[in-house]
Short mmCIF file of C-alpha atoms in Angstrom, two decimals:
data_model
loop_
_atom_site.label_atom_id
_atom_site.label_comp_id
_atom_site.label_asym_id
_atom_site.label_seq_id
_atom_site.Cartn_x
_atom_site.Cartn_y
_atom_site.Cartn_z
CA MET A 1 124.92 101.08 133.85
CA SER A 2 122.88 103.65 133.70
CA SER A 3 124.84 105.55 131.49
CA ARG A 4 124.77 102.43 128.61
CA ALA A 5 121.49 102.32 128.63
CA GLY A 6 120.89 106.51 128.05
CA LYS A 7 122.87 105.90 125.56
CA LEU A 8 120.87 103.59 123.39
CA VAL A 9 118.07 105.69 124.30
CA THR A 10 119.01 108.64 122.59
CA SER A 11 120.31 106.50 119.76
CA ARG A 12 118.03 104.24 119.05
CA SER A 13 118.44 104.20 114.79
CA GLU A 14 122.17 103.91 115.70
CA LEU A 15 125.06 101.17 117.84
CA ASN A 16 128.55 102.16 118.94
CA ILE A 17 130.31 98.92 118.21
CA GLU A 18 133.05 100.31 121.33
CA ASP A 19 130.54 99.31 123.42
CA TYR A 20 130.44 95.06 122.33
CA LEU A 21 134.31 95.92 122.98
CA PRO A 22 136.78 95.10 124.84
CA SER A 23 138.43 97.81 125.98
CA GLY A 24 142.15 98.21 125.59
CA SER A 25 145.34 99.47 123.96
CA SER A 26 145.55 96.33 121.81
CA ILE A 27 142.09 97.32 119.49
CA GLU A 28 141.78 99.75 117.69
CA GLU A 29 138.99 102.74 117.81
CA PRO A 30 136.28 101.73 115.39
CA ARG A 31 136.80 104.42 112.36
CA GLY A 32 132.20 104.46 111.53
CA LYS A 33 129.47 103.61 113.97
CA LEU A 34 127.70 100.21 112.88
CA ARG A 35 123.68 101.23 112.17
CA LEU A 36 121.06 98.98 113.61
CA LEU A 37 120.16 98.25 109.20
CA ASP A 38 123.41 96.37 109.51
CA LEU A 39 122.74 94.85 111.82
CA ILE A 40 120.02 93.51 110.23
CA ASP A 41 122.09 92.87 106.90
CA ILE A 42 124.11 90.34 108.66
CA SER A 43 121.54 88.08 110.12
CA PRO A 44 119.02 86.54 107.79
CA THR A 45 116.59 85.50 110.23
CA LEU A 46 117.07 89.34 111.50
CA THR A 47 116.65 90.50 107.87
CA GLU A 48 113.50 88.45 107.49
CA ALA A 49 112.12 89.61 110.52
CA ALA A 50 112.51 93.27 109.86
CA GLY A 51 110.64 92.59 106.08
CA ALA A 52 107.50 91.03 108.24
CA ILE A 53 107.01 94.08 109.82
CA ILE A 54 108.31 96.40 106.48
CA ASP A 55 105.85 94.13 104.19
CA ASP A 56 103.10 94.42 106.75
CA SER A 57 103.04 97.93 106.74
CA PHE A 58 103.29 97.84 102.58
CA THR A 59 100.94 94.72 101.97
CA ARG A 60 97.98 97.16 103.62
CA CYS A 61 98.12 100.21 101.29
CA PHE A 62 97.24 97.22 98.53
CA LYS A 63 94.70 95.57 100.65
CA SER A 64 90.80 95.16 100.35
CA ASN A 65 88.79 96.28 103.32
CA PRO A 66 85.47 94.25 103.89
CA PRO A 67 82.79 95.39 106.34
CA GLU A 68 82.29 93.60 108.81
CA PRO A 69 79.17 91.48 108.35
CA TRP A 70 76.27 93.07 109.30
CA ASN A 71 73.34 90.45 108.43
CA TRP A 72 73.89 87.12 109.38
CA ASN A 73 71.32 87.04 112.55
CA ILE A 74 67.37 86.68 112.32
CA TYR A 75 66.09 89.91 112.25
CA LEU A 76 68.29 91.22 109.05
CA PHE A 77 69.54 88.01 107.02
CA PRO A 78 65.32 88.68 105.41
CA LEU A 79 66.63 92.67 104.76
CA TRP A 80 69.81 91.82 103.28
CA CYS A 81 68.00 88.91 100.90
CA PHE A 82 65.65 91.55 100.07
CA GLY A 83 68.72 93.53 99.13
CA VAL A 84 70.55 90.97 97.23
CA VAL A 85 67.13 90.62 94.30
CA VAL A 86 67.18 94.40 94.49
CA ARG A 87 70.98 94.95 93.22
CA TYR A 88 71.12 91.87 91.40
CA CYS A 89 68.17 91.79 89.67
CA ILE A 90 66.46 95.10 89.49
CA LEU A 91 68.71 97.58 89.81
CA PHE A 92 71.97 95.46 87.45
CA PRO A 93 69.33 94.71 84.39
CA LEU A 94 68.90 98.42 84.10
CA ARG A 95 72.10 99.57 84.88
CA CYS A 96 73.33 97.82 81.53
CA LEU A 97 70.42 98.51 79.40
CA THR A 98 71.90 102.00 80.25
CA LEU A 99 75.37 101.19 79.86
CA ALA A 100 74.21 99.83 76.64
CA PHE A 101 72.46 103.04 75.19
CA GLY A 102 74.93 105.11 76.64
CA TRP A 103 77.44 102.71 74.26
CA PHE A 104 75.29 102.91 71.29
CA ILE A 105 74.89 106.99 71.09
CA PHE A 106 78.65 106.64 71.67
CA LEU A 107 79.83 104.63 69.00
CA SER A 108 77.18 105.97 66.89
CA THR A 109 78.01 109.23 66.56
CA PHE A 110 81.65 109.16 67.44
CA ILE A 111 82.65 106.46 64.02
CA PRO A 112 81.34 108.91 61.63
CA VAL A 113 82.85 111.59 63.56
CA HIS A 114 86.46 109.68 63.28
CA SER A 115 85.90 109.09 60.07
CA LEU A 116 84.52 112.00 58.34
CA LEU A 117 86.13 114.56 59.75
CA LYS A 118 90.31 113.81 59.79
CA GLY A 119 90.22 117.66 57.82
CA GLN A 120 89.19 119.74 59.86
CA ASP A 121 90.85 118.60 63.71
CA LYS A 122 90.18 121.79 65.52
CA LEU A 123 85.87 120.75 65.27
CA ARG A 124 86.14 116.98 65.29
CA LYS A 125 89.12 117.36 68.82
CA ASN A 126 85.80 119.32 70.36
CA ILE A 127 83.23 117.13 69.41
CA GLU A 128 85.15 113.68 70.28
CA ARG A 129 86.05 115.40 73.98
CA VAL A 130 82.19 115.87 74.12
CA LEU A 131 81.49 112.04 72.81
CA VAL A 132 83.83 110.80 75.66
CA GLU A 133 83.25 113.44 78.69
CA MET A 134 79.58 111.90 77.80
CA ILE A 135 80.38 108.29 77.92
CA CYS A 136 82.54 108.16 80.97
CA SER A 137 78.91 110.03 82.30
CA PHE A 138 77.41 106.89 81.47
CA PHE A 139 79.69 104.66 82.87
CA VAL A 140 79.38 107.18 86.14
CA GLY A 141 75.46 106.52 86.35
CA SER A 142 75.42 102.92 86.30
CA TRP A 143 76.69 103.01 89.19
CA THR A 144 74.23 105.02 90.40
CA GLY A 145 77.23 107.12 91.05
CA VAL A 146 76.96 110.10 93.49
CA VAL A 147 80.15 112.62 92.61
CA LYS A 148 80.62 115.26 94.32
CA TYR A 149 82.61 118.18 92.90
CA HIS A 150 84.54 120.98 95.01
CA GLY A 151 86.53 124.06 93.63
CA PRO A 152 86.89 125.06 89.94
CA ARG A 153 86.57 123.56 87.43
CA PRO A 154 89.89 122.16 85.19
CA SER A 155 90.97 124.58 82.22
CA ILE A 156 92.85 123.50 78.98
CA ARG A 157 96.10 125.79 78.98
CA PRO A 158 99.80 125.21 78.15
CA LYS A 159 102.36 124.47 80.75
CA GLN A 160 100.12 122.66 82.98
CA VAL A 161 99.21 120.05 84.62
CA TYR A 162 96.83 117.89 86.75
CA VAL A 163 97.85 115.08 89.22
CA ALA A 164 95.71 113.09 91.64
CA ASN A 165 96.64 110.15 94.03
CA HIS A 166 94.71 106.67 92.99
CA THR A 167 92.53 104.11 93.73
CA SER A 168 91.46 102.87 90.55
CA MET A 169 90.81 103.14 86.74
CA ILE A 170 87.34 105.05 87.35
CA ASP A 171 88.89 107.68 88.76
CA PHE A 172 90.11 108.44 85.27
CA ILE A 173 86.43 108.31 84.34
CA VAL A 174 85.10 109.88 87.46
CA LEU A 175 87.71 113.03 86.01
CA GLU A 176 87.22 112.63 82.93
CA GLN A 177 83.05 113.41 83.59
CA MET A 178 83.59 116.51 84.10
CA THR A 179 86.86 117.15 82.37
CA ALA A 180 88.45 115.54 79.14
CA PHE A 181 91.48 114.67 79.48
CA ALA A 182 94.33 113.38 78.55
CA VAL A 183 95.92 110.40 80.88
CA ILE A 184 99.08 108.63 81.31
CA MET A 185 97.84 105.36 82.09
CA GLN A 186 99.95 102.16 82.47
CA LYS A 187 98.44 100.04 78.58
CA HIS A 188 96.29 96.90 79.13
CA PRO A 189 95.48 93.78 77.24
CA GLY A 190 91.31 93.07 76.52
CA TRP A 191 89.20 95.30 75.52
CA VAL A 192 90.27 97.66 78.02
CA GLY A 193 93.74 98.47 76.40
CA LEU A 194 90.88 98.64 72.68
CA LEU A 195 89.62 101.64 74.14
CA GLN A 196 93.10 102.87 75.42
CA SER A 197 94.34 102.33 71.26
CA THR A 198 91.23 103.74 69.85
CA ILE A 199 88.79 105.48 71.27
CA LEU A 200 90.97 107.30 74.33
CA GLU A 201 93.65 108.29 72.20
CA SER A 202 91.67 110.96 70.61
CA VAL A 203 92.15 112.90 73.52
CA GLY A 204 95.28 112.75 73.10
CA CYS A 205 96.26 109.96 75.76
CA ILE A 206 99.40 108.97 76.27
CA TRP A 207 99.85 104.83 77.59
CA PHE A 208 103.29 102.82 79.22
CA ASN A 209 104.72 99.51 79.70
CA ARG A 210 106.45 98.96 82.95
CA SER A 211 108.51 96.21 81.77
CA GLU A 212 109.54 98.37 78.77
CA ALA A 213 112.85 100.82 79.76
CA LYS A 214 112.68 102.40 76.69
CA ASP A 215 109.24 103.23 77.25
CA ARG A 216 110.58 105.72 79.91
CA GLU A 217 112.34 108.19 77.40
CA ILE A 218 109.64 107.98 75.17
CA VAL A 219 106.97 108.68 77.87
CA ALA A 220 108.76 112.06 78.59
CA ARG A 221 108.86 113.34 75.98
CA LYS A 222 106.10 113.09 74.54
CA LEU A 223 104.86 114.86 77.82
CA ARG A 224 106.49 117.84 76.91
CA ASP A 225 105.53 118.01 73.92
CA HIS A 226 101.94 117.84 75.31
CA VAL A 227 102.45 119.72 78.35
CA GLN A 228 103.62 122.85 75.45
CA GLY A 229 100.56 122.46 73.14
CA ALA A 230 97.58 125.14 73.16
CA ASP A 231 95.25 122.87 72.26
CA ASN A 232 96.08 119.97 73.94
CA ASN A 233 93.20 118.45 76.65
CA PRO A 234 94.59 119.43 79.78
CA LEU A 235 97.66 116.95 81.37
CA LEU A 236 96.43 114.11 83.71
CA ILE A 237 98.98 111.54 85.68
CA PHE A 238 98.74 109.60 88.61
CA PRO A 239 102.37 109.50 90.39
CA GLU A 240 101.93 107.00 92.91
CA GLY A 241 101.63 105.26 89.82
CA THR A 242 100.04 102.27 91.04
CA CYS A 243 96.12 101.35 92.66
CA VAL A 244 96.08 101.76 96.26
CA ASN A 245 93.50 101.54 98.61
CA ASN A 246 92.38 104.97 99.69
CA ASN A 247 93.48 104.50 102.84
CA TYR A 248 97.12 105.51 102.19
CA THR A 249 99.14 107.81 99.46
CA VAL A 250 102.20 106.41 98.37
CA MET A 251 105.91 108.65 96.74
CA PHE A 252 104.75 110.26 94.14
CA LYS A 253 107.12 109.63 91.15
CA LYS A 254 108.52 113.18 90.42
CA GLY A 255 108.53 112.34 86.83
CA ALA A 256 104.92 115.38 87.01
CA PHE A 257 107.25 117.55 88.38
CA GLU A 258 110.37 117.76 86.03
CA LEU A 259 108.57 119.04 83.24
CA GLY A 260 109.29 123.03 84.49
CA CYS A 261 105.03 123.61 84.38
CA THR A 262 102.50 124.64 86.70
CA VAL A 263 101.23 121.76 88.58
CA CYS A 264 97.17 121.23 89.65
CA PRO A 265 96.59 118.74 93.00
CA ILE A 266 93.09 117.27 92.74
CA ALA A 267 91.90 114.93 96.24
CA ILE A 268 89.70 111.96 95.58
CA LYS A 269 87.62 110.67 98.83
CA TYR A 270 85.93 107.74 98.93
CA ASN A 271 83.17 106.35 100.59
CA LYS A 272 83.30 103.17 101.36
CA ILE A 273 79.41 103.28 103.13
CA PHE A 274 78.23 101.20 100.07
CA VAL A 275 81.02 99.66 97.49
CA ASP A 276 84.73 99.96 98.05
CA ALA A 277 85.95 101.58 94.77
CA PHE A 278 89.52 100.13 95.09
CA TRP A 279 90.72 97.88 92.10
CA ASN A 280 92.88 95.25 93.31
CA SER A 281 94.58 94.47 90.16
CA ARG A 282 96.07 91.59 90.94
CA LYS A 283 92.88 89.55 92.14
CA GLN A 284 90.72 91.23 89.74
CA SER A 285 89.88 92.08 86.27
CA PHE A 286 88.88 95.53 85.49
CA THR A 287 85.80 93.16 84.08
CA MET A 288 85.12 91.91 87.25
CA HIS A 289 85.84 95.19 89.25
CA LEU A 290 82.90 96.04 87.16
CA LEU A 291 80.84 94.19 88.21
CA GLN A 292 80.65 95.27 91.72
CA LEU A 293 80.66 98.60 90.84
CA MET A 294 77.35 97.52 88.95
CA THR A 295 75.77 95.44 91.36
CA SER A 296 75.99 97.36 94.35
CA TRP A 297 73.98 100.30 96.32
CA ALA A 298 76.02 103.25 94.96
CA VAL A 299 79.53 104.79 94.07
CA VAL A 300 80.52 107.92 96.37
CA CYS A 301 82.62 110.23 96.36
CA GLU A 302 84.02 113.90 96.64
CA VAL A 303 87.05 114.97 94.22
CA TRP A 304 88.97 118.72 95.31
CA TYR A 305 90.38 120.56 92.84
CA LEU A 306 93.18 121.85 94.89
CA GLU A 307 95.36 125.41 94.60
CA PRO A 308 97.81 125.10 91.83
CA GLN A 309 101.16 125.21 92.96
CA THR A 310 104.73 125.36 91.54
CA ILE A 311 108.03 124.83 92.82
CA ARG A 312 109.74 126.62 94.56
CA PRO A 313 113.69 128.79 94.42
CA GLY A 314 116.25 126.00 96.00
CA GLU A 315 113.67 123.04 96.30
CA THR A 316 113.77 120.16 94.40
CA ALA A 317 111.32 117.91 92.12
CA ILE A 318 110.95 115.71 95.06
CA GLU A 319 110.41 117.80 96.94
CA PHE A 320 108.32 119.45 95.74
CA ALA A 321 106.07 116.09 94.95
CA GLU A 322 106.09 115.34 98.03
CA ARG A 323 104.73 118.94 99.12
CA VAL A 324 101.79 118.40 96.57
CA ARG A 325 101.62 114.34 97.97
CA ASP A 326 100.77 116.43 101.77
CA MET A 327 98.46 118.54 100.25
CA ILE A 328 96.39 115.83 98.36
CA SER A 329 97.02 113.60 101.89
CA LEU A 330 95.80 116.34 103.93
CA ARG A 331 92.69 117.27 101.96
CA ALA A 332 90.96 113.61 101.50
CA GLY A 333 92.46 112.39 105.13
CA LEU A 334 94.64 109.34 103.82
CA LYS A 335 98.07 108.65 105.41
CA LYS A 336 101.27 109.02 103.95
CA VAL A 337 104.13 106.14 103.54
CA PRO A 338 107.21 106.51 102.78
CA TRP A 339 107.03 103.16 100.30
CA ASP A 340 107.66 103.67 96.04
CA GLY A 341 104.65 101.38 94.66
CA TYR A 342 106.10 99.94 92.21
CA LEU A 343 107.85 97.35 94.94
CA LYS A 344 103.95 95.73 94.63
CA TYR A 345 105.17 94.76 91.21
CA SER A 346 109.35 94.06 91.41
CA ARG A 347 111.68 93.23 94.97
CA PRO A 348 114.95 93.45 95.17
CA SER A 349 116.25 89.62 94.51
CA SER A 350 117.43 87.05 97.47
CA LYS A 351 120.74 86.74 95.39
CA HIS A 352 121.39 90.91 95.89
CA SER A 353 120.36 90.38 99.54
CA GLU A 354 122.30 87.57 100.01
CA ARG A 355 126.15 89.14 98.55
CA LYS A 356 124.92 92.87 100.45
CA GLN A 357 125.18 89.79 104.18
CA GLN A 358 128.25 88.65 102.54
CA SER A 359 130.09 92.06 101.67
CA PHE A 360 129.45 93.58 104.46
CA ALA A 361 130.23 90.94 106.97
CA GLU A 362 133.35 90.99 105.11
CA SER A 363 134.34 94.01 106.28
CA LEU A 364 133.24 94.30 109.41
CA LEU A 365 136.12 90.67 109.61
CA ALA A 366 138.32 93.37 109.05
CA ARG A 367 137.89 96.26 110.72
CA LEU A 368 137.45 93.44 114.19
CA GLU A 369 140.87 92.08 112.79
CA GLU A 370 143.20 94.91 112.90
CA LYS A 371 145.14 96.02 114.78
#
């Protein structure tokens, strides 16, 4: 009995089918080992139980963690009410005026420059780059943003790409106010999509649609062309592919690490003392997300420009991506989890799971019936 217990302790992830069959010459030795994962696949109940554990770990990366209530007592409630009045009746109108003033300056300059300087591409690009940085600064000002940057400012160089962890679409704004990046990002509807297709394309941004499979090849080709240009704005990619709640990092897509160029990691960490900057796009529109930021006290974050990295001899693109993810997670104090962020948008179908369970059950029965 003690040897059986020792065998289970030393091999938790695998179960030997020999231990569960009667001894005798009539039954042959199994050809392989039966994994715990296979046993889970047989039973729908075990599958659901394991799925609940995995879902809890997975969905934890995409949940907001509201702060504990502190104002529900007779001493602090009046102070909280005073803060609400200040934020909504004083700060919010001033921030709206600030943002409106920024848009007025931006549009009154951008439209003439974009229309009249088409024959002077270099001058037009330089002016548009400055204007995009300026409007992003107005956005950060409308949140009373307090951003601390560490490390050298990104520069325009060929064959380099910047990668960063992703919490919200404001990551792009926070980084853009310092340097006019060309970003690759999901195409959005509404006024955000209008900005993407007009203003942000002027700095070389690339958009994609997850539902379009052909977009992958087109985007990959655009990325390779962009990083080869000596005068193109630095390319910024969020390799997680989705917004994560700034407590974790999910798997990095390998596309940014297959371009054969230098990868410059950027770590972003938001302080939740005044507001949670995480954008849950399934529960909140970006307009409501901006209103939440503009009615908070401030958006506080730190940005680290880390040491540029190149792929090592014998290192695969996936290993390279994981090494860079380690650097970003360590610097920003984020926990690594082994999940693909795209599972947030698509899960394996129930029919696929049922076929897998049936196929394995049939192969197991055939193995046990062999002599």
